[in-house]
Short mmCIF file of C-alpha atoms in Angstrom, two decimals:
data_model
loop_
_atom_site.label_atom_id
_atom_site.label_comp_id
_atom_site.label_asym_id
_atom_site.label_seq_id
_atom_site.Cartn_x
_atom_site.Cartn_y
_atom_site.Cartn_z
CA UNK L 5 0.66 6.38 -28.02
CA UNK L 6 -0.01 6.08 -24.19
CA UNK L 7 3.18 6.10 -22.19
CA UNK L 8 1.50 5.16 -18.93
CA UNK L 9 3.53 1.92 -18.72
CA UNK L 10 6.88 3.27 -20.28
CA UNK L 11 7.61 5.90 -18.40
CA UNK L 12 7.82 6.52 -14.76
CA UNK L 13 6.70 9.66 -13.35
CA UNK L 14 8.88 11.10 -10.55
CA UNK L 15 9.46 13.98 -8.56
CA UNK L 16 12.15 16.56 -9.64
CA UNK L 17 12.91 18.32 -6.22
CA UNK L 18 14.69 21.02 -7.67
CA UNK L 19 12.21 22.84 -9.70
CA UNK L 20 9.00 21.43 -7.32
CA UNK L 21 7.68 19.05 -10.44
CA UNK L 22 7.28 15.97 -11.88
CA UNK L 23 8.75 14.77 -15.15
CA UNK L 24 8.25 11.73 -17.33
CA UNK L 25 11.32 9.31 -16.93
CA UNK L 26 11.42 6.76 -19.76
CA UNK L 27 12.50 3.37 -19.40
CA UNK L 28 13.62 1.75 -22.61
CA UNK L 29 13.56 -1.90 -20.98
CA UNK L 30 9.98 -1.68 -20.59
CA UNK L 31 9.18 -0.94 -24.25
CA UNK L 32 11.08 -3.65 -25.18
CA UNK L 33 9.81 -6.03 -22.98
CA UNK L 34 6.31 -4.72 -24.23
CA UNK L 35 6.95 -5.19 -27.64
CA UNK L 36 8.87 -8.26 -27.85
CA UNK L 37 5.76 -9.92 -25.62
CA UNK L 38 3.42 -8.42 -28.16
CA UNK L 39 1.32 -6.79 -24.84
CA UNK L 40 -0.50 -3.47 -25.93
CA UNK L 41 -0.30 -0.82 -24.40
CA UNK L 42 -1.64 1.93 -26.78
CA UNK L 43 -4.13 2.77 -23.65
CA UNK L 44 -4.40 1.78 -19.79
CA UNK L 45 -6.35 -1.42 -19.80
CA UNK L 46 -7.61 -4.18 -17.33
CA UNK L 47 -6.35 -6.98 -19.72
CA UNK L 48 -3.25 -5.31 -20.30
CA UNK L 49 -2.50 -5.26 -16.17
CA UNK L 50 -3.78 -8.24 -15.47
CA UNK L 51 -1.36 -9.82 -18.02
CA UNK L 52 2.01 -7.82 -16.62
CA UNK L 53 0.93 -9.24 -12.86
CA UNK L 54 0.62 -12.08 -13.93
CA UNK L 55 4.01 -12.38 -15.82
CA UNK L 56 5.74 -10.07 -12.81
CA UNK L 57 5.04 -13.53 -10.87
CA UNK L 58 5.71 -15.94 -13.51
CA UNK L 59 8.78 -14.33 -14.02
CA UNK L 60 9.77 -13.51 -10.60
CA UNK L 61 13.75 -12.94 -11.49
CA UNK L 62 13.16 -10.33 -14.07
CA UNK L 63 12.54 -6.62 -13.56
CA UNK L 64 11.05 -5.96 -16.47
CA UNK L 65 7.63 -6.95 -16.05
CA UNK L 66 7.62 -5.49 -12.66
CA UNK L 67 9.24 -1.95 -14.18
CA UNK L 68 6.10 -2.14 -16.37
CA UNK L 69 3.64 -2.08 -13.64
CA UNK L 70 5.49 0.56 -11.52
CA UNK L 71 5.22 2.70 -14.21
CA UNK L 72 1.77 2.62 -14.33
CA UNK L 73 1.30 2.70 -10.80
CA UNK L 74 3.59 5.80 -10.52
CA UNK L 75 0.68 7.29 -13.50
CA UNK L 76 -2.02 6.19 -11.56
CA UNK L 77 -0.71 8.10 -8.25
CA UNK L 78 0.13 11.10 -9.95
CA UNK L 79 -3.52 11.26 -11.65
CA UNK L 80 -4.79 10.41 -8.53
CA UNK L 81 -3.12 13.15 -6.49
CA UNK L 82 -3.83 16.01 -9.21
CA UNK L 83 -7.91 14.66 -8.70
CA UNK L 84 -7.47 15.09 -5.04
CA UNK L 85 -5.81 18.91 -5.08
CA UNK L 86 -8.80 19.72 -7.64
CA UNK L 87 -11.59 18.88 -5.67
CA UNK L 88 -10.59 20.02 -2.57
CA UNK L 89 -8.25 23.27 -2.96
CA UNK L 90 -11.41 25.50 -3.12
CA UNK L 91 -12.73 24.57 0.06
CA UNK L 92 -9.20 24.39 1.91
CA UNK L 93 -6.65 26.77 0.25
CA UNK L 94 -3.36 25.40 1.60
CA UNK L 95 -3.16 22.58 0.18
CA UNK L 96 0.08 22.57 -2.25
CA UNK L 97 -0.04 20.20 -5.06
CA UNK L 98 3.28 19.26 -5.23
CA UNK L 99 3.55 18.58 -1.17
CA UNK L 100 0.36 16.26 -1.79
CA UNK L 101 3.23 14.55 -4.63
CA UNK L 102 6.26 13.70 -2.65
CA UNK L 103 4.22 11.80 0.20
CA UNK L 104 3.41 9.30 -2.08
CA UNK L 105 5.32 9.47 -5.81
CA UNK L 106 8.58 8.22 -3.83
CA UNK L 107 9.67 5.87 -7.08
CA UNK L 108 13.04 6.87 -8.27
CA UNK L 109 12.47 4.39 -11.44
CA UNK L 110 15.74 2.78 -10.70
CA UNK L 111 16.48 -0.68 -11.40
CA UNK L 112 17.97 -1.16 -7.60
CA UNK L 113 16.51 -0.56 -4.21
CA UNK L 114 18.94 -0.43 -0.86
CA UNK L 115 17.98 -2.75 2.22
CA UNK L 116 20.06 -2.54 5.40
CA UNK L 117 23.07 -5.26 5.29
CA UNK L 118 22.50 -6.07 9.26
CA UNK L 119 20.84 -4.98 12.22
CA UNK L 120 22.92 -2.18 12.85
CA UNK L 121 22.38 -0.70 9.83
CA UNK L 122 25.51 0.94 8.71
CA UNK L 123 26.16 -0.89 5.71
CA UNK L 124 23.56 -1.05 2.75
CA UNK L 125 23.02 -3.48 -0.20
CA UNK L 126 21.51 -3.35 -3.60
CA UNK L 127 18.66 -5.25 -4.92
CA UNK L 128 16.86 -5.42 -8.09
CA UNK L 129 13.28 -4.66 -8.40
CA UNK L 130 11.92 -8.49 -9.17
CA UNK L 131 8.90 -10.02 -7.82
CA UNK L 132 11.28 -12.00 -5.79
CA UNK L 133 13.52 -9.67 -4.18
CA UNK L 134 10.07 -7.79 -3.04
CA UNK L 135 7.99 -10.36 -1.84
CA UNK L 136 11.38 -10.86 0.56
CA UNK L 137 11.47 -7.41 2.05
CA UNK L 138 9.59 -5.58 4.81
CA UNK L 139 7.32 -3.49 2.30
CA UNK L 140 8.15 -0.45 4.67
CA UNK L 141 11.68 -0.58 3.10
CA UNK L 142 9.91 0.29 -0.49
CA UNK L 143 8.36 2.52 -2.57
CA UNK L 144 4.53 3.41 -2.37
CA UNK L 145 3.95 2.26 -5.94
CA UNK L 146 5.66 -1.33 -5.09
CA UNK L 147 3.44 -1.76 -2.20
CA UNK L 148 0.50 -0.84 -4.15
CA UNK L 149 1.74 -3.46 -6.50
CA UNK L 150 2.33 -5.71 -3.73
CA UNK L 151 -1.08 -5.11 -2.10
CA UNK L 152 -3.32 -5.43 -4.93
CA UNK L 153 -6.32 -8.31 -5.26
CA UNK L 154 -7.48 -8.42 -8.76
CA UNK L 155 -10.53 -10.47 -7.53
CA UNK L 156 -11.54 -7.66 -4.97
CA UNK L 157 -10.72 -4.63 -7.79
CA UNK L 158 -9.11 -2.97 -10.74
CA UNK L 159 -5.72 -1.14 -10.63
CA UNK L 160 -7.39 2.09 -11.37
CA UNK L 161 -9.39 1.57 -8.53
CA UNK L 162 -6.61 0.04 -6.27
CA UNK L 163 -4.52 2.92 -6.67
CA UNK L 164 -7.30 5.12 -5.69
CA UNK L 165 -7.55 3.84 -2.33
CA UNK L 166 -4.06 3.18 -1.22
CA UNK L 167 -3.01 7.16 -2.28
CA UNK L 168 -6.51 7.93 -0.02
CA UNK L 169 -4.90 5.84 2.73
CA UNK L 170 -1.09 6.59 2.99
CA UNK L 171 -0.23 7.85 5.94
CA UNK L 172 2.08 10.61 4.86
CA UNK L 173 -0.47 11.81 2.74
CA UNK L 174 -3.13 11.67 5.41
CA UNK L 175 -0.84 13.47 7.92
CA UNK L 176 -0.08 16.12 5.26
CA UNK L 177 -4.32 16.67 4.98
CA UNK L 178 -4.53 16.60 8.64
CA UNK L 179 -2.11 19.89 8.58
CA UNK L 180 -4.34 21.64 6.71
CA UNK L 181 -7.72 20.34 8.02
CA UNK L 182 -8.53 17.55 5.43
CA UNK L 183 -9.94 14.60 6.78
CA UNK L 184 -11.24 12.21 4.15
CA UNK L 185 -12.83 9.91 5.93
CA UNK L 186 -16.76 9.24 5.74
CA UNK L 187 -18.47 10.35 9.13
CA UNK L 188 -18.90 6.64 9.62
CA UNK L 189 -15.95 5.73 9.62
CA UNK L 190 -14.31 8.87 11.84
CA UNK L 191 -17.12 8.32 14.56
CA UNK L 192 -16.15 4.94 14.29
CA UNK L 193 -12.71 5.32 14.36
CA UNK L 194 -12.17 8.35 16.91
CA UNK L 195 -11.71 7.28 20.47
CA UNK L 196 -13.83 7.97 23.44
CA UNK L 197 -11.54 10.92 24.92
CA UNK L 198 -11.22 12.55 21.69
CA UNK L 199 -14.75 12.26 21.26
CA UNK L 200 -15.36 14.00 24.75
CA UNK L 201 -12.64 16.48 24.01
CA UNK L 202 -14.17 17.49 20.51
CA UNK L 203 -17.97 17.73 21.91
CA UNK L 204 -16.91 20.20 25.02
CA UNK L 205 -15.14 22.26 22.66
CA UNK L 206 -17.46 22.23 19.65
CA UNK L 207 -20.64 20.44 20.62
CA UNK L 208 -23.81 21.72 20.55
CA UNK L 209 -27.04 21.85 23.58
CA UNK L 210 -28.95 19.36 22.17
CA UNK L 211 -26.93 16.47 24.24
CA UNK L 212 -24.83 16.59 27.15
CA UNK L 213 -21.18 15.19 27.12
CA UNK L 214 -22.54 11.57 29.40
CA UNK L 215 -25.48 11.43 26.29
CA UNK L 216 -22.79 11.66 23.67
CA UNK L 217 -20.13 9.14 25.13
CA UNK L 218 -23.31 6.42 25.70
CA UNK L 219 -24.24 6.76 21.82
CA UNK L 220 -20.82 6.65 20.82
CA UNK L 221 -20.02 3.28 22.79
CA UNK L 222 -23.17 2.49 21.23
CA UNK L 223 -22.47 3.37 17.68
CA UNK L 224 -18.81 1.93 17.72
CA UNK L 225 -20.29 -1.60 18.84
CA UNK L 226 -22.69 -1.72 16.05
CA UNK L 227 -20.91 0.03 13.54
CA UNK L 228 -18.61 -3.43 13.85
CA UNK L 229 -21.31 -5.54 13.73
CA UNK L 230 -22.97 -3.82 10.70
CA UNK L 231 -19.77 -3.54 8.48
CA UNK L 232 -19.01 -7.28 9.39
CA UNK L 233 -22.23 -8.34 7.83
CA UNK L 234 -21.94 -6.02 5.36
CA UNK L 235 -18.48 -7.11 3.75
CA UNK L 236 -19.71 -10.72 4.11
CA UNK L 237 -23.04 -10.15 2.07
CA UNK L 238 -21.41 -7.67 -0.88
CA UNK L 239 -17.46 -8.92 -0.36
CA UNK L 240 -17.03 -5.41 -0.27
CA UNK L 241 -15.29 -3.31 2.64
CA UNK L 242 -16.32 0.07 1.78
CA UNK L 243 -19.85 1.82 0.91
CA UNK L 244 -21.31 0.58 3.40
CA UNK L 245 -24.58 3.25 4.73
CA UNK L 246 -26.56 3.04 7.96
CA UNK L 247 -30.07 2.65 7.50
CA UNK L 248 -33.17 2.70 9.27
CA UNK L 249 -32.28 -1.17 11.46
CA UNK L 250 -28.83 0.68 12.23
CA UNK L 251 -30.39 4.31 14.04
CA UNK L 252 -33.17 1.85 16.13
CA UNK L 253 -30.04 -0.45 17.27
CA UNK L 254 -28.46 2.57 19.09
CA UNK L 255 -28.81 3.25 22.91
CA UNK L 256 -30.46 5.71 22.69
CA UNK L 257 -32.78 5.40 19.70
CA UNK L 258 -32.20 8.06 16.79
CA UNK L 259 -34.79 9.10 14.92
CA UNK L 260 -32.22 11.09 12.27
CA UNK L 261 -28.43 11.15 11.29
CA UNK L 262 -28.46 14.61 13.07
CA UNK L 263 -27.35 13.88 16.21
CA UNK L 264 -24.52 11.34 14.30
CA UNK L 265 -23.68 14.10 12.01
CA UNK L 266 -22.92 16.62 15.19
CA UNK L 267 -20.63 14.30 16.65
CA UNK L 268 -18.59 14.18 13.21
CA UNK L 269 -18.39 17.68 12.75
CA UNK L 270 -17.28 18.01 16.07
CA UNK L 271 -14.81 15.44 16.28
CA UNK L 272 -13.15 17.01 12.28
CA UNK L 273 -12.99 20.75 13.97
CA UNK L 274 -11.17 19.38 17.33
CA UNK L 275 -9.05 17.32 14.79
CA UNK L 276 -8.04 20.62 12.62
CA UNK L 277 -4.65 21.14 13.68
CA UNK L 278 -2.20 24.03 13.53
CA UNK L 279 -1.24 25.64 10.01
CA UNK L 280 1.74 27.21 11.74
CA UNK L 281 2.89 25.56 14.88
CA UNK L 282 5.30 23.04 12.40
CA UNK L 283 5.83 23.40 8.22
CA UNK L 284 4.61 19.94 7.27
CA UNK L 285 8.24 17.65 5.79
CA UNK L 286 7.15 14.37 4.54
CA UNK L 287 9.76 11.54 5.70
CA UNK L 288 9.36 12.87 9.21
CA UNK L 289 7.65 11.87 12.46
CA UNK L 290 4.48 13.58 12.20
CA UNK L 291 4.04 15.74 15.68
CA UNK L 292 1.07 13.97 17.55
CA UNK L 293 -1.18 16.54 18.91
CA UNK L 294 -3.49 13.11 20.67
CA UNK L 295 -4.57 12.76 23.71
CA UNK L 296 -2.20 10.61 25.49
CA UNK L 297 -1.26 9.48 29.01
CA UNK L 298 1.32 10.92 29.38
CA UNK L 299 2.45 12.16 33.16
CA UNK L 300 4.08 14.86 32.07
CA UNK L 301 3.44 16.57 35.22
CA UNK L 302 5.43 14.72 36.84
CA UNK L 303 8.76 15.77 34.99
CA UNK L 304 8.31 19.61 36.63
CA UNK L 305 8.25 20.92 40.10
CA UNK L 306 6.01 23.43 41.40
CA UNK L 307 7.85 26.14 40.42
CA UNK L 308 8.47 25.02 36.75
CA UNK L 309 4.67 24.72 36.28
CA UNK L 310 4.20 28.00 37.66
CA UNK L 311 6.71 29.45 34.84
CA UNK L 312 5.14 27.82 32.27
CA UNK L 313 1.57 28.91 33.10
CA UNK L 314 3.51 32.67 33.30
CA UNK L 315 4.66 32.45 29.86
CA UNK L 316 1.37 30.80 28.48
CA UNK L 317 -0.68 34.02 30.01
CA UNK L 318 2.39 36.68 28.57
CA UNK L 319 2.18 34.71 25.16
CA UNK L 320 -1.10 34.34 24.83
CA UNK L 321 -1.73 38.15 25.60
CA UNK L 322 0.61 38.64 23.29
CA UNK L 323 -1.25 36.62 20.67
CA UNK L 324 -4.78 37.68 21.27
CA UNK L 325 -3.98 41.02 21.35
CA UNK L 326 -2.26 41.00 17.66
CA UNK L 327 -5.82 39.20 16.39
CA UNK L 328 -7.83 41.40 18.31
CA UNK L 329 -6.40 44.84 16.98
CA UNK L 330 -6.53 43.23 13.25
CA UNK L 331 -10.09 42.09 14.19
CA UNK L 332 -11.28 45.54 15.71
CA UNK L 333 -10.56 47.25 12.42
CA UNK L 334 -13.39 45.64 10.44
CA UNK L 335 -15.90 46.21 13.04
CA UNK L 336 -17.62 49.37 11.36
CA UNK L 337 -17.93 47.65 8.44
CA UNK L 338 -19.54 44.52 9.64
CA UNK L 339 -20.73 44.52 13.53
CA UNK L 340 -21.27 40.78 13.82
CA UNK L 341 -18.01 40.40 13.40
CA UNK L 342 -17.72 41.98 17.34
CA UNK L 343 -20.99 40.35 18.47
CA UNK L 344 -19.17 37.14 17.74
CA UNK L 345 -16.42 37.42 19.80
CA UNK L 346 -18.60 39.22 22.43
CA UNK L 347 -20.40 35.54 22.31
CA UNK L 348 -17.61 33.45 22.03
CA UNK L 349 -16.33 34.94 25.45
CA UNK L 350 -20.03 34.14 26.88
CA UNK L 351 -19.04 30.29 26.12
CA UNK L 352 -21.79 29.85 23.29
CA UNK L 353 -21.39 26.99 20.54
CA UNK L 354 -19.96 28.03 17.24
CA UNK L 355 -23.06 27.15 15.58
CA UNK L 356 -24.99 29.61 18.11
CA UNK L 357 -22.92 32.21 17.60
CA UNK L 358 -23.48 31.52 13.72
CA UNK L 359 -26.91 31.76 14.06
CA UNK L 360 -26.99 34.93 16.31
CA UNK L 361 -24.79 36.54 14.08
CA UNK L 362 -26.87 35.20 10.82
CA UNK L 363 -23.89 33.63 9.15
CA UNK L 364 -22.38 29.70 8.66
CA UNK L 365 -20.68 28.16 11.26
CA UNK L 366 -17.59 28.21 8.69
CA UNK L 367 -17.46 32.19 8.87
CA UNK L 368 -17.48 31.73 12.87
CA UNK L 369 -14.50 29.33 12.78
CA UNK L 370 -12.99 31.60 10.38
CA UNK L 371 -13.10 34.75 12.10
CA UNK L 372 -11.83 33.45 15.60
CA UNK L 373 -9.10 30.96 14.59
CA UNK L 374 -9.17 28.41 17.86
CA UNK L 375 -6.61 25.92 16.40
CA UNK L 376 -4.14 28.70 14.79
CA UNK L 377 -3.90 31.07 18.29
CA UNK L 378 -3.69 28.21 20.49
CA UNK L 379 -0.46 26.39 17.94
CA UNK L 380 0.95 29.92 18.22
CA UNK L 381 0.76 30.34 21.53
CA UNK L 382 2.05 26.92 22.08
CA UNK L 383 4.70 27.25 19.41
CA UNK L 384 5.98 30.49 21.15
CA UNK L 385 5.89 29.49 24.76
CA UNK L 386 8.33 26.55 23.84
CA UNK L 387 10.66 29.02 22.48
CA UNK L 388 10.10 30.95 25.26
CA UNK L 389 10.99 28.27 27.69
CA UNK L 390 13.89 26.39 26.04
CA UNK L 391 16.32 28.41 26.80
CA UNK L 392 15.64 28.64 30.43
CA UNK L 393 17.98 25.37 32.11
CA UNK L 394 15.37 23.03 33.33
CA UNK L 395 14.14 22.92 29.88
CA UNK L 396 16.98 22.31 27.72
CA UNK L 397 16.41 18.71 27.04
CA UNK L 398 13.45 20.31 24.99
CA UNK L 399 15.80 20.45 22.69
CA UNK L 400 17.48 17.08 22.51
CA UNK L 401 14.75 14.75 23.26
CA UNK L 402 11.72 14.21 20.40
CA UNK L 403 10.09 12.48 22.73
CA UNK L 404 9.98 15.20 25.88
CA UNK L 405 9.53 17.89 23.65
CA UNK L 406 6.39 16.08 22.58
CA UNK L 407 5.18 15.57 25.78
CA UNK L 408 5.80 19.00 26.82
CA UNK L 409 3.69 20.25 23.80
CA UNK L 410 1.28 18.00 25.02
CA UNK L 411 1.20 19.83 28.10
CA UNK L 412 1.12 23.60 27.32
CA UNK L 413 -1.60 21.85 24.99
CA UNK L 414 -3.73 20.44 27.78
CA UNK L 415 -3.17 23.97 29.86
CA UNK L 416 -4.52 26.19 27.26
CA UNK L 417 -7.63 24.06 26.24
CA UNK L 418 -8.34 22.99 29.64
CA UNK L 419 -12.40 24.39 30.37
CA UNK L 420 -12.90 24.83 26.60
CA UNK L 421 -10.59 26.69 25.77
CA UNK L 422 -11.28 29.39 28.76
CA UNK L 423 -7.63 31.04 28.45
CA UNK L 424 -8.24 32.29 25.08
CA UNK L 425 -12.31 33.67 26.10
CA UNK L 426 -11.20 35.54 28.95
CA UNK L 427 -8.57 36.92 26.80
CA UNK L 428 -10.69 37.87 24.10
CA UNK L 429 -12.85 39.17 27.20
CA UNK L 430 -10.14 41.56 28.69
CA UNK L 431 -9.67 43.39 25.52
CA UNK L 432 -12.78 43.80 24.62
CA UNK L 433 -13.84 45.54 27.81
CA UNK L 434 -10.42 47.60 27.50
#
């Protein structure tokens, strides 16, 4: 007997799990409304949405369809961490689980009595009480509920692509280097800067930075265009491929995805952030590490800048040097490992280097760590600094401290990363 729509599944934070929680009012409602549900089927949800809005003062068809959307998110979650722990090893199943199985499988939700918001009330899970509350205020699996178009797809499906697209759960990826977007849609969806940003630091000869920002306009504009038509000809919004029409409409002209497919990879190694600057906590702000305007500048005198371009040099000498003397230890047993950094100093490419050193780009990023050095470096110059007077709001303010990361950010990648090269540079010459 399938249980997928009498029993929620929900996260036990004590023992880093998930257990089966089973509702009795659901079975009942179930059986006394003769509805089957020996197996997940489409007729089966379609009937208990359908009733959820018919009977829009009763929980219990509702608590039906929460269960199975709390199912359908944990299967969906498990399919995720299988296909992709190979490829990126920190990714923790059960971290992947409490950005998006937040369903308690209680009867009551609280909403804020007032403005001010120091005084809570209960509501029942109905259709009703739902469809009146900012769906920020809810669980994922009731805004999956509340989402869903049966014309457009099935709940299996549905589910699919809202646990692809939560936010927590696509912040938690980002920590660990995960993007799952199709290189379509990041090109698409990556701004200009960031796009200039990613191709100085990971780009390849075959176009300059002025070449790459005149396709991307290019692409952006008719990447809109295309997808338009496309979701008005299928009544679909995703699957959509360029073709042929789409490379010729491009200024310039591409003959191949190639040059397309450098920009992405680009863009999704600028966009791998730090596995140890911050331990990723779901239910917090996630720490931007964008390119913003921010005048951050402005908030220091001379002489502040000057310390913090001190402490970025001692830290960062300080961090090199631990990689380098764990790095110059393997270099009898495999000398590519030193031509690489001897060519990463020179200012090549990664995919250069991987070629010079007849290995895959993937070993090169490996072996010299960019975003993990420059997060340390970052993460230890702000504990450097806080303590010093001018900087104490660093600890009080979010949104300084955020800027200020920005900063010793901007400082240390500024001319592609050239802190870290002539480090590297120093010691090997040592």
């Amino acid at each position: 007997m399938d249980s997928s729509y009498t029993n929620f599944w929900i996260i036990n934070s004590a023992k880093k799990s998930v257990v089966r929680k089973f509702a009795k009012a659901c079975l009942i409602y179930l059986e006394k409304n003769n509805i089957n549900y020996d197996a997940i089927s489409n007729t089966t949800d379609q009937k208990l949405f359908q009733l959820s809005k018919t009977e829009y003062s009763s929980p219990d068809p509702l608590a039906c369809l929460r269960c199975r959307v709390t199912h359908g998110i944990y299967k969906q979650i498990n399919y995720l961490f299988t296909k992709h722990k190979k490829q990126y090893e920190e990714l923790d199943l059960f971290s992947m689980l409490i950005c998006v199985l937040d369903d308690n499988g209680e009867n009551n939700f609280k909403i804020k009595k007032d403005d001010k918001g120091k005084k809570f009330i209960k509501k029942v899970f109905t259709w009703e009480n739902i469809c009146q509350t900012k769906r920020n205020l809810l669980p994922s699996s009731t805004k999956i509920i509340l989402n869903f178009n049966d014309s457009k797809s099935s709940v299996t499906s549905w589910i699919a692509n809202q646990v692809k697209s939560n936010h927590l759960l696509k912040s938690y990826f980002r920590s660990v280097g995960l993007l799952l977007l199709s290189p379509w849609a990041l090109i698409n969806n990556t701004s200009s800067k960031r796009v200039k940003m990613a191709w100085l630091s990971y780009g390849e000869n075959v176009m300059t930075v002025e070449q790459v920002e005149t396709l991307h306009k290019s692409y952006c504009i008719n990447y809109q265009k295309s997808k338009l038509t496309y979701k008005k000809t299928s009544g679909r919004i995703i699957g959509w491929e360029p073709n042929r029409d789409f490379l010729n409409s491009l200024v310039p002209k591409q003959n191949s995805f190639k040059n397309l497919f450098l920009i992405d990879d680009a863009i999704r190694q600028y966009m791998s952030p730090s596995k140890t600057l911050k331990n990723f906590l779901p239910y917090e702000d996630e720490l931007s590490t964008e390119v913003k305007n921010y005048e951050v500048e402005s908030n220091y005198d001379s002489n502040n800048i000057s310390l913090i371009k001190k402490t970025i040099r001692e830290v960062g000498r300080n961090v090199i040097n631990e990689k380098f003397k764990e790095e110059k230890k393997k270099w009898d047993k495999d000398p590519n490992r030193k031509l690489c950094l001897q060519l990463y100093t020179e200012g090549l490419s990664q995919r250069k280097i991987a070629e010079r050193c007849d290995h895959k780009q993937g070993w090169v990023s490996k072996l010299i760590q960019e975003n993990i050095l420059i997060n340390k470096i970052i993460s230890q110059t702000a504990l450097n600094l806080k303590n010093y007077p001018d900087f104490k709001n660093l600890k009080k303010d979010p949104k300084i401290l955020d800027e200020f990361l920005f900063l010793l950010r901007e400082n240390i990648q500024s001319e592609e990363n050239l802190l870290l090269k002539t480090l590297f540079k120093e010691l090997i010459q040592e």
